[in-house]
Short mmCIF file of C-alpha atoms and ligand atoms in Angstrom, two decimals:
data_model
loop_
_atom_site.label_atom_id
_atom_site.label_comp_id
_atom_site.label_asym_id
_atom_site.label_seq_id
_atom_site.Cartn_x
_atom_site.Cartn_y
_atom_site.Cartn_z
CA MET A 1 4.32 11.36 -11.53
CA ARG A 2 5.89 8.22 -13.02
CA ILE A 3 5.03 5.26 -10.79
CA GLY A 4 6.88 1.96 -11.12
CA ILE A 5 4.97 -0.83 -9.41
CA LEU A 6 6.74 -4.01 -8.33
CA GLY A 7 3.78 -6.31 -8.76
CA ALA A 8 1.17 -7.12 -11.37
CA GLY A 9 -1.39 -8.69 -9.08
CA ASP A 10 -4.60 -7.42 -7.54
CA MET A 11 -3.10 -4.55 -5.50
CA ALA A 12 -1.02 -3.33 -8.44
CA ASP A 13 -4.15 -3.48 -10.59
CA ALA A 14 -6.43 -1.64 -8.14
CA LEU A 15 -4.03 1.14 -7.16
CA GLY A 16 -2.32 1.44 -10.55
CA THR A 17 -5.63 1.80 -12.37
CA GLN A 18 -6.73 4.58 -10.03
CA TRP A 19 -3.44 6.43 -10.37
CA ALA A 20 -3.41 6.09 -14.17
CA ARG A 21 -6.94 7.47 -14.20
CA ALA A 22 -5.71 10.40 -12.08
CA GLY A 23 -3.08 11.25 -14.71
CA HIS A 24 0.03 9.44 -13.48
CA GLU A 25 2.20 7.28 -15.73
CA VAL A 26 2.12 3.72 -14.41
CA LEU A 27 4.30 0.70 -15.18
CA ILE A 28 3.56 -2.64 -13.52
CA SER A 29 5.89 -5.64 -13.32
CA GLY A 30 5.64 -9.34 -12.55
CA ARG A 31 7.37 -12.66 -13.07
CA ASP A 32 5.65 -13.51 -16.33
CA PRO A 33 5.89 -10.83 -19.06
CA GLY A 34 2.82 -12.10 -20.93
CA ARG A 35 0.66 -12.11 -17.83
CA SER A 36 1.84 -8.65 -16.77
CA ALA A 37 1.22 -7.26 -20.27
CA ALA A 38 -2.30 -8.70 -20.30
CA ARG A 39 -2.98 -7.14 -16.89
CA ALA A 40 -1.62 -3.77 -18.07
CA GLU A 41 -3.91 -3.91 -21.10
CA ARG A 42 -6.98 -4.50 -18.92
CA MET A 43 -5.91 -1.69 -16.59
CA SER A 44 -5.43 0.67 -19.55
CA ALA A 45 -8.95 -0.07 -20.76
CA ARG A 46 -10.46 0.69 -17.34
CA ALA A 47 -8.29 3.76 -16.69
CA GLY A 48 -8.68 5.27 -20.16
CA ALA A 49 -4.91 5.80 -20.14
CA VAL A 50 -1.91 3.70 -21.13
CA VAL A 51 -0.53 1.44 -18.39
CA ARG A 52 2.79 -0.17 -19.29
CA ALA A 53 4.27 -3.51 -18.22
CA GLY A 54 7.92 -4.42 -17.81
CA THR A 55 10.48 -6.32 -15.80
CA TRP A 56 11.17 -5.74 -12.11
CA ALA A 57 14.26 -3.72 -13.04
CA GLU A 58 12.34 -1.66 -15.59
CA ALA A 59 9.72 -0.78 -12.98
CA ALA A 60 12.41 0.19 -10.48
CA GLY A 61 14.08 2.44 -13.06
CA PHE A 62 10.85 3.91 -14.46
CA GLY A 63 9.34 5.35 -11.33
CA GLN A 64 9.87 8.74 -9.75
CA ALA A 65 8.10 6.81 -7.01
CA GLY A 66 8.01 3.04 -6.61
CA VAL A 67 5.46 0.73 -5.07
CA VAL A 68 6.09 -2.73 -3.59
CA ALA A 69 2.99 -4.87 -4.13
CA VAL A 70 4.22 -8.45 -4.13
CA ARG A 71 3.57 -11.43 -1.88
CA GLU A 72 5.97 -11.89 1.00
CA ALA A 73 7.15 -15.18 -0.49
CA GLY A 74 8.59 -13.33 -3.48
CA LEU A 75 9.74 -10.18 -1.73
CA LEU A 76 13.46 -10.84 -1.48
CA ALA A 77 13.82 -12.18 -5.03
CA THR A 78 11.77 -9.29 -6.41
CA LEU A 79 13.85 -6.63 -4.67
CA GLN A 80 17.08 -8.29 -5.75
CA ALA A 81 15.85 -8.38 -9.35
CA ALA A 82 14.76 -4.74 -9.12
CA GLY A 83 18.39 -3.83 -8.47
CA ALA A 84 19.92 -0.57 -7.32
CA ALA A 85 17.58 1.84 -9.14
CA LEU A 86 15.29 2.23 -6.12
CA ARG A 87 18.03 3.71 -3.94
CA GLY A 88 17.04 7.18 -2.70
CA LYS A 89 13.56 7.09 -4.29
CA PRO A 90 10.19 7.24 -2.58
CA LEU A 91 8.99 3.64 -2.28
CA ILE A 92 5.50 2.87 -1.03
CA ASP A 93 5.23 -0.48 0.67
CA VAL A 94 1.72 -1.97 0.66
CA THR A 95 2.75 -5.47 1.69
CA ASN A 96 1.39 -7.56 4.51
CA ALA A 97 2.66 -10.72 6.15
CA ALA A 98 1.90 -13.94 4.31
CA GLU A 99 0.59 -15.44 7.55
CA PRO A 100 -0.96 -12.64 9.64
CA ALA A 101 -1.42 -14.97 12.62
CA ALA A 102 2.34 -15.48 12.76
CA TYR A 103 3.36 -11.86 12.10
CA ASP A 104 6.68 -11.00 13.77
CA PRO A 105 6.82 -7.26 14.67
CA THR A 106 10.56 -7.46 15.29
CA ARG A 107 11.12 -7.93 11.54
CA SER A 108 8.87 -5.42 9.78
CA LEU A 109 8.49 -5.89 6.06
CA ALA A 110 8.93 -2.13 5.58
CA ARG A 111 12.28 -2.10 7.40
CA ARG A 112 13.48 -5.10 5.42
CA ILE A 113 12.50 -3.36 2.17
CA SER A 114 14.30 -0.20 3.28
CA ASP A 115 17.46 -2.10 4.23
CA ILE A 116 17.57 -4.03 0.95
CA THR A 117 16.76 -1.18 -1.43
CA GLY A 118 18.12 1.96 0.24
CA ALA A 119 14.85 3.61 -0.86
CA HIS A 120 12.82 6.11 1.19
CA VAL A 121 10.12 3.67 2.23
CA VAL A 122 6.63 4.77 3.25
CA LYS A 123 4.30 2.12 4.63
CA GLY A 124 0.65 2.51 3.66
CA PHE A 125 -2.42 1.10 1.89
CA ASN A 126 -2.00 -2.21 3.78
CA LEU A 127 -4.99 -1.89 6.14
CA CYS A 128 -7.75 -2.38 3.56
CA HIS A 129 -8.76 -5.15 1.21
CA VAL A 130 -8.10 -4.65 -2.49
CA ASP A 131 -11.82 -4.15 -3.18
CA VAL A 132 -11.68 -0.96 -1.11
CA TRP A 133 -8.88 0.40 -3.29
CA ARG A 134 -11.06 -0.18 -6.37
CA MET A 135 -13.78 2.14 -5.02
CA THR A 136 -14.04 5.58 -6.61
CA PRO A 137 -13.79 7.04 -4.06
CA PRO A 138 -13.63 4.94 -0.86
CA VAL A 139 -16.11 6.86 1.30
CA PHE A 140 -17.91 5.22 4.23
CA ASP A 141 -20.81 6.84 6.10
CA GLY A 142 -19.94 10.09 4.32
CA ARG A 143 -16.32 10.02 5.50
CA PRO A 144 -13.44 9.53 3.05
CA LEU A 145 -11.24 6.61 4.07
CA ALA A 146 -8.26 7.75 6.18
CA VAL A 147 -4.96 6.17 5.17
CA PRO A 148 -2.13 6.09 7.75
CA LEU A 149 1.37 6.53 6.34
CA CYS A 150 4.61 5.71 8.18
CA GLY A 151 7.90 7.01 6.82
CA ASP A 152 10.93 9.15 7.57
CA ASP A 153 11.64 11.08 4.37
CA PRO A 154 9.60 14.30 3.86
CA ALA A 155 9.63 14.12 0.05
CA ALA A 156 8.62 10.46 0.03
CA LEU A 157 5.82 11.19 2.49
CA GLU A 158 4.64 14.06 0.28
CA ALA A 159 4.55 11.75 -2.75
CA ALA A 160 2.60 9.16 -0.73
CA ARG A 161 0.13 11.79 0.49
CA THR A 162 -0.47 12.86 -3.11
CA LEU A 163 -1.19 9.28 -4.13
CA VAL A 164 -3.59 8.84 -1.19
CA ALA A 165 -5.44 12.04 -2.10
CA ASP A 166 -5.66 10.93 -5.75
CA LEU A 167 -7.81 8.00 -4.58
CA GLY A 168 -10.19 10.39 -2.84
CA CYS A 169 -8.80 9.36 0.57
CA THR A 170 -7.35 11.38 3.42
CA PRO A 171 -3.68 10.86 4.38
CA VAL A 172 -2.96 10.45 8.10
CA ASP A 173 0.45 10.95 9.69
CA GLY A 174 1.31 7.55 11.17
CA GLY A 175 4.77 8.53 12.41
CA GLY A 176 8.20 7.38 11.30
CA LEU A 177 9.21 4.16 9.61
CA GLU A 178 9.80 2.52 12.99
CA ARG A 179 6.01 2.65 13.42
CA ALA A 180 5.49 0.58 10.25
CA ALA A 181 5.81 -2.56 12.39
CA GLN A 182 2.77 -1.40 14.37
CA LEU A 183 0.86 -0.67 11.17
CA GLU A 184 1.70 -4.14 9.88
CA ALA A 185 0.69 -5.69 13.22
CA THR A 186 -2.58 -3.74 13.12
CA ALA A 187 -3.33 -5.18 9.68
CA ALA A 188 -2.51 -8.69 10.90
CA PHE A 189 -4.82 -8.24 13.91
CA MET A 190 -7.68 -6.72 11.90
CA ILE A 191 -7.43 -9.41 9.22
CA GLY A 192 -7.80 -11.97 12.02
CA LEU A 193 -10.97 -10.24 13.22
CA TRP A 194 -12.46 -9.86 9.75
CA PHE A 195 -11.80 -13.47 8.80
CA GLY A 196 -13.21 -14.51 12.17
CA GLY A 197 -16.45 -12.79 11.20
CA ALA A 198 -16.18 -9.70 13.45
CA ASP A 199 -16.95 -6.11 12.44
CA ALA A 200 -13.43 -4.77 13.03
CA GLN A 201 -14.55 -1.17 12.46
CA ALA A 202 -16.79 -1.48 15.51
CA VAL A 203 -13.90 -2.14 17.91
CA LEU A 204 -12.81 1.53 17.88
CA PRO A 205 -14.63 4.30 19.76
CA PRO A 206 -15.39 7.72 18.25
CA LEU A 207 -12.61 10.31 18.54
CA ALA A 208 -14.29 12.11 21.44
CA LEU A 209 -14.02 8.95 23.52
CA SER A 210 -10.48 8.02 22.53
CA GLY A 211 -8.96 9.34 25.75
CA ALA A 212 -6.90 11.92 23.85
CA HIS A 213 -9.67 14.53 24.02
CA GLU A 214 -11.97 16.00 26.60
CA PRO A 215 -14.81 13.46 26.89
CA PRO A 216 -18.43 14.55 26.52
CA ALA A 217 -20.29 15.30 29.75
CA TYR A 218 -22.37 12.45 31.13
CA ASP A 219 -25.39 12.69 33.39
N1 NAP B 301 -5.19 -8.34 -1.78
C1 NAP B 301 -5.44 -7.52 -0.77
O1 NAP B 301 -6.60 -7.33 -0.36
C2 NAP B 301 -4.31 -6.80 -0.10
C3 NAP B 301 -4.59 -5.69 0.72
C4 NAP B 301 -3.54 -5.01 1.35
C5 NAP B 301 -2.24 -5.45 1.16
N2 NAP B 301 -1.99 -6.54 0.36
C6 NAP B 301 -0.60 -6.96 0.20
O2 NAP B 301 -0.18 -6.52 -1.08
C7 NAP B 301 0.76 -7.45 -1.64
C8 NAP B 301 0.24 -7.89 -3.01
O3 NAP B 301 -1.01 -8.50 -2.82
P1 NAP B 301 -1.93 -8.87 -4.08
O4 NAP B 301 -3.30 -9.07 -3.55
O5 NAP B 301 -1.71 -7.94 -5.20
O6 NAP B 301 -1.36 -10.33 -4.46
P2 NAP B 301 -1.49 -11.09 -5.86
O7 NAP B 301 -2.69 -10.65 -6.60
O8 NAP B 301 -1.38 -12.54 -5.53
O9 NAP B 301 -0.18 -10.63 -6.66
C9 NAP B 301 1.05 -10.98 -6.10
C10 NAP B 301 2.17 -10.32 -6.85
O10 NAP B 301 3.39 -10.77 -6.25
C11 NAP B 301 4.22 -11.29 -7.28
N3 NAP B 301 5.11 -12.33 -6.78
C12 NAP B 301 6.46 -12.31 -6.87
N4 NAP B 301 6.99 -13.41 -6.33
C13 NAP B 301 5.96 -14.14 -5.88
C14 NAP B 301 5.89 -15.41 -5.23
N5 NAP B 301 6.97 -16.12 -4.93
N6 NAP B 301 4.66 -15.90 -4.92
C15 NAP B 301 3.54 -15.18 -5.19
N7 NAP B 301 3.55 -13.96 -5.83
C16 NAP B 301 4.75 -13.47 -6.17
C17 NAP B 301 3.26 -11.81 -8.32
O11 NAP B 301 3.95 -11.93 -9.53
P3 NAP B 301 3.17 -12.44 -10.86
O12 NAP B 301 2.46 -11.22 -11.35
O13 NAP B 301 4.26 -12.86 -11.73
O14 NAP B 301 2.24 -13.52 -10.41
C18 NAP B 301 2.20 -10.72 -8.32
O15 NAP B 301 2.61 -9.65 -9.11
C19 NAP B 301 0.88 -8.59 -0.63
O16 NAP B 301 1.98 -8.38 0.21
C20 NAP B 301 -0.41 -8.47 0.19
O17 NAP B 301 -0.26 -8.97 1.52
C21 NAP B 301 -2.99 -7.20 -0.28
#
């Protein structure tokens, strides 16, 4: 698949390198053409495949699927510069709030991206630090990382599931795009725990004790 990434930072680098390695054609984009080109060159060397760099509009036009991987501060300007080419395309939104502590769930980033672009937005990849996305594959205690995806369009969700599987991860149905606000809020909450020094993984019980299943028998 041709993947046009809006972003040439760490997330674009981590995910784009993995997808290029998996055989996809990747084009990244940023504000500074020289910096983006240098990043693409380093990604190409690691992926063993050519990663291109271009403008925001070139990335929007290039992709059969797009990815939004920019900082919230630059989101609006980036999407405006990307132009109309994203309309109707699968668009994976990996963004998180610039200030997780002040995250406002009434204004989800995913919904804003959908409204501005007219793309079929799928929220995902926002729960884990970039270092996790560099792992080949991200497997913890023998379990592949599960990646929740929230979106409304079946074809866009299918594209997102493919890109999750290409990382060696397991896609999880996270519901429709209206649930993206909850996924963003979850990231904001977990980031608060991690940066506060807590083991956020330890706050969740095993599936059998989630309340959605018959609990094990106790003495
Ligand atoms: N890093 C993580 O661990 C992580 C994990 C999950 C989700 N995310 C989310 O993914 C998105 C990208 O994160 P990242 O780590 O790749 O960030 P990054 O390394 O700082 O890269 C930021 C990207 O945003 C672009 N950008 C456009 N306008 C900007 C502005 N006004 N200020 C700053 N950057 C601007 C930058 O363009 P240039 O290339 O021209 O600088 C760059 O391509 C963010 O929304 C972040 O919350 C990050």
